[in-house]
Amino acid sequence: MISKEDCFKFLRNVIDATLSTVDENGNPQSRIIDIMHIEDEKIFFLTARGKHVYHEILNHPQVSYLCLNNNKTVRISGEAHKLDDQKYWIDLMFDENRFLNNVYPGDARYVLEPFCIENGEMEYFDLTQKPIYRKSFTLGKGKITPKGYEITDECIECGTCFELCPQKAINEGSPYEIMKEHCLHCGRCFENCPTTAIEKL
Ligand code: SF4
Ligand code: SF4
């Protein structure tokens, strides 16, 4: 059973993490920006004031992170805000991530600005297990967005979804039940239920 703490360790061990934003034309933009620090369930990163991503975050603070390692991912979505005490956070993150000194030597580091994702949601997704495994967590005051599918009382217990599910993530019963932690969200059960008893969340 994966914990929130396990996810934070995963995030710090991942080499490359993709940060996605929305630009001024409403188009999605992604680039590699490593997570530099985690403290009190807050996610910290840096970017330079001259970069497009810096202005994109200021204009549209809702961002998404995707971290991948050996077919396991941690995805974060939440609001990023710029931190006030720039020098403190920059120095802390440079101490923790020594390689940054090669990229921004000396005082060049202060062209960077520190950001933090404090409130949002985080999902762990493991494709290496059979059945697959996923688990969601809140960050700060964030909320978990319901996703996937649910079987309602309209179920006539025909067994079609049970047979078709590629991950065998459905339990027989009255009604049948989807094990959400093992569901791919593929929708195959939803498409084939004869009584439309399966709802998309
Ligand atoms: S396919 Fe629909 S009716 Fe049949 S068992 Fe599944 S949920 Fe119930
Ligand atoms: S959405 Fe796909 S993986 Fe999830 S229960 Fe339905 S068929 Fe199975």
PDB file of N, CA and C and ligand atoms in Angstrom, residues 150-152 154-162 164 170-173 175-178 189-190 192-198, ligand 1:
ATOM      1  N   GLU A 150     -18.416   4.093 -12.001  1.00  0.00           N
ATOM      2  CA  GLU A 150     -19.083   3.534 -10.830  1.00  0.00           C
ATOM      3  C   GLU A 150     -20.311   2.758 -11.299  1.00  0.00           C
ATOM      4  N   ILE A 151     -20.569   1.637 -10.654  1.00  0.00           N
ATOM      5  CA  ILE A 151     -21.743   0.830 -11.007  1.00  0.00           C
ATOM      6  C   ILE A 151     -22.903   1.198 -10.078  1.00  0.00           C
ATOM      7  N   THR A 152     -24.052   1.450 -10.678  1.00  0.00           N
ATOM      8  CA  THR A 152     -25.225   1.891  -9.901  1.00  0.00           C
ATOM      9  C   THR A 152     -26.167   0.712  -9.639  1.00  0.00           C
ATOM     10  N   GLU A 154     -28.791   0.130 -11.033  1.00  0.00           N
ATOM     11  CA  GLU A 154     -29.434  -0.351 -12.269  1.00  0.00           C
ATOM     12  C   GLU A 154     -28.821  -1.670 -12.746  1.00  0.00           C
ATOM     13  N   CYS A 155     -27.780  -2.103 -12.104  1.00  0.00           N
ATOM     14  CA  CYS A 155     -27.075  -3.331 -12.507  1.00  0.00           C
ATOM     15  C   CYS A 155     -28.002  -4.546 -12.402  1.00  0.00           C
ATOM     16  N   ILE A 156     -28.028  -5.347 -13.478  1.00  0.00           N
ATOM     17  CA  ILE A 156     -28.865  -6.556 -13.470  1.00  0.00           C
ATOM     18  C   ILE A 156     -28.002  -7.813 -13.282  1.00  0.00           C
ATOM     19  N   GLU A 157     -26.737  -7.596 -12.935  1.00  0.00           N
ATOM     20  CA  GLU A 157     -25.816  -8.699 -12.603  1.00  0.00           C
ATOM     21  C   GLU A 157     -25.624  -9.672 -13.767  1.00  0.00           C
ATOM     22  N   CYS A 158     -25.502  -9.110 -14.976  1.00  0.00           N
ATOM     23  CA  CYS A 158     -25.349  -9.976 -16.148  1.00  0.00           C
ATOM     24  C   CYS A 158     -23.922 -10.509 -16.292  1.00  0.00           C
ATOM     25  N   GLY A 159     -22.963  -9.832 -15.696  1.00  0.00           N
ATOM     26  CA  GLY A 159     -21.575 -10.305 -15.737  1.00  0.00           C
ATOM     27  C   GLY A 159     -20.759  -9.833 -16.931  1.00  0.00           C
ATOM     28  N   THR A 160     -21.350  -9.053 -17.832  1.00  0.00           N
ATOM     29  CA  THR A 160     -20.620  -8.605 -19.036  1.00  0.00           C
ATOM     30  C   THR A 160     -19.374  -7.801 -18.658  1.00  0.00           C
ATOM     31  N   CYS A 161     -19.523  -6.852 -17.770  1.00  0.00           N
ATOM     32  CA  CYS A 161     -18.385  -5.992 -17.403  1.00  0.00           C
ATOM     33  C   CYS A 161     -17.283  -6.827 -16.732  1.00  0.00           C
ATOM     34  N   PHE A 162     -17.694  -7.775 -15.923  1.00  0.00           N
ATOM     35  CA  PHE A 162     -16.749  -8.645 -15.227  1.00  0.00           C
ATOM     36  C   PHE A 162     -15.888  -9.416 -16.236  1.00  0.00           C
ATOM     37  N   LEU A 164     -15.355  -8.547 -19.446  1.00  0.00           N
ATOM     38  CA  LEU A 164     -14.626  -7.688 -20.393  1.00  0.00           C
ATOM     39  C   LEU A 164     -13.507  -6.850 -19.764  1.00  0.00           C
ATOM     40  N   ILE A 170     -13.303  -5.725 -11.463  1.00  0.00           N
ATOM     41  CA  ILE A 170     -14.722  -5.669 -11.076  1.00  0.00           C
ATOM     42  C   ILE A 170     -15.064  -6.890 -10.236  1.00  0.00           C
ATOM     43  N   ASN A 171     -15.717  -6.632  -9.119  1.00  0.00           N
ATOM     44  CA  ASN A 171     -16.175  -7.711  -8.241  1.00  0.00           C
ATOM     45  C   ASN A 171     -17.620  -8.051  -8.563  1.00  0.00           C
ATOM     46  N   GLU A 172     -17.912  -9.359  -8.556  1.00  0.00           N
ATOM     47  CA  GLU A 172     -19.314  -9.774  -8.674  1.00  0.00           C
ATOM     48  C   GLU A 172     -20.042  -9.376  -7.407  1.00  0.00           C
ATOM     49  N   GLY A 173     -21.362  -9.187  -7.522  1.00  0.00           N
ATOM     50  CA  GLY A 173     -22.145  -8.816  -6.336  1.00  0.00           C
ATOM     51  C   GLY A 173     -23.456  -8.204  -6.749  1.00  0.00           C
ATOM     52  N   PRO A 175     -25.145  -4.583  -6.274  1.00  0.00           N
ATOM     53  CA  PRO A 175     -24.702  -4.679  -7.678  1.00  0.00           C
ATOM     54  C   PRO A 175     -23.223  -5.089  -7.763  1.00  0.00           C
ATOM     55  N   TYR A 176     -22.747  -5.289  -9.018  1.00  0.00           N
ATOM     56  CA  TYR A 176     -21.315  -5.497  -9.227  1.00  0.00           C
ATOM     57  C   TYR A 176     -20.577  -4.229  -8.781  1.00  0.00           C
ATOM     58  N   GLU A 177     -19.279  -4.373  -8.528  1.00  0.00           N
ATOM     59  CA  GLU A 177     -18.554  -3.212  -7.981  1.00  0.00           C
ATOM     60  C   GLU A 177     -17.179  -3.073  -8.635  1.00  0.00           C
ATOM     61  N   ILE A 178     -16.829  -1.853  -8.998  1.00  0.00           N
ATOM     62  CA  ILE A 178     -15.498  -1.586  -9.575  1.00  0.00           C
ATOM     63  C   ILE A 178     -14.517  -1.305  -8.447  1.00  0.00           C
ATOM     64  N   CYS A 189     -16.120  -1.337 -19.746  1.00  0.00           N
ATOM     65  CA  CYS A 189     -17.331  -1.777 -19.039  1.00  0.00           C
ATOM     66  C   CYS A 189     -18.486  -0.826 -19.355  1.00  0.00           C
ATOM     67  N   PHE A 190     -18.214   0.445 -19.299  1.00  0.00           N
ATOM     68  CA  PHE A 190     -19.202   1.507 -19.549  1.00  0.00           C
ATOM     69  C   PHE A 190     -19.812   1.360 -20.940  1.00  0.00           C
ATOM     70  N   ASN A 192     -20.125  -1.279 -22.731  1.00  0.00           N
ATOM     71  CA  ASN A 192     -20.776  -2.561 -23.019  1.00  0.00           C
ATOM     72  C   ASN A 192     -21.867  -2.964 -22.040  1.00  0.00           C
ATOM     73  N   CYS A 193     -22.119  -2.177 -21.036  1.00  0.00           N
ATOM     74  CA  CYS A 193     -23.167  -2.520 -20.075  1.00  0.00           C
ATOM     75  C   CYS A 193     -24.531  -2.448 -20.768  1.00  0.00           C
ATOM     76  N   PRO A 194     -25.341  -3.508 -20.737  1.00  0.00           N
ATOM     77  CA  PRO A 194     -26.618  -3.502 -21.471  1.00  0.00           C
ATOM     78  C   PRO A 194     -27.678  -2.606 -20.848  1.00  0.00           C
ATOM     79  N   THR A 195     -27.483  -2.198 -19.604  1.00  0.00           N
ATOM     80  CA  THR A 195     -28.538  -1.382 -18.952  1.00  0.00           C
ATOM     81  C   THR A 195     -28.040   0.019 -18.591  1.00  0.00           C
ATOM     82  N   THR A 196     -26.940   0.415 -19.148  1.00  0.00           N
ATOM     83  CA  THR A 196     -26.314   1.705 -18.805  1.00  0.00           C
ATOM     84  C   THR A 196     -26.268   1.917 -17.286  1.00  0.00           C
ATOM     85  N   ALA A 197     -25.914   0.849 -16.606  1.00  0.00           N
ATOM     86  CA  ALA A 197     -25.838   0.913 -15.136  1.00  0.00           C
ATOM     87  C   ALA A 197     -24.510   1.497 -14.665  1.00  0.00           C
ATOM     88  N   ILE A 198     -23.582   1.715 -15.608  1.00  0.00           N
ATOM     89  CA  ILE A 198     -22.262   2.211 -15.216  1.00  0.00           C
ATOM     90  C   ILE A 198     -22.159   3.692 -15.532  1.00  0.00           C
TER      91      ILE A 198
HETATM   92  S1  SF4 B   1     -22.476  -5.057 -17.420  1.00  0.00           S
HETATM   93 FE1  SF4 B   1     -23.838  -3.638 -16.334  1.00  0.00          FE
HETATM   94  S2  SF4 B   1     -25.605  -4.874 -15.732  1.00  0.00           S
HETATM   95 FE2  SF4 B   1     -24.014  -6.298 -16.310  1.00  0.00          FE
HETATM   96  S3  SF4 B   1     -22.983  -6.781 -14.361  1.00  0.00           S
HETATM   97 FE3  SF4 B   1     -21.887  -5.066 -15.261  1.00  0.00          FE
HETATM   98  S4  SF4 B   1     -22.822  -3.234 -14.395  1.00  0.00           S
HETATM   99 FE4  SF4 B   1     -24.215  -4.945 -14.010  1.00  0.00          FE
END
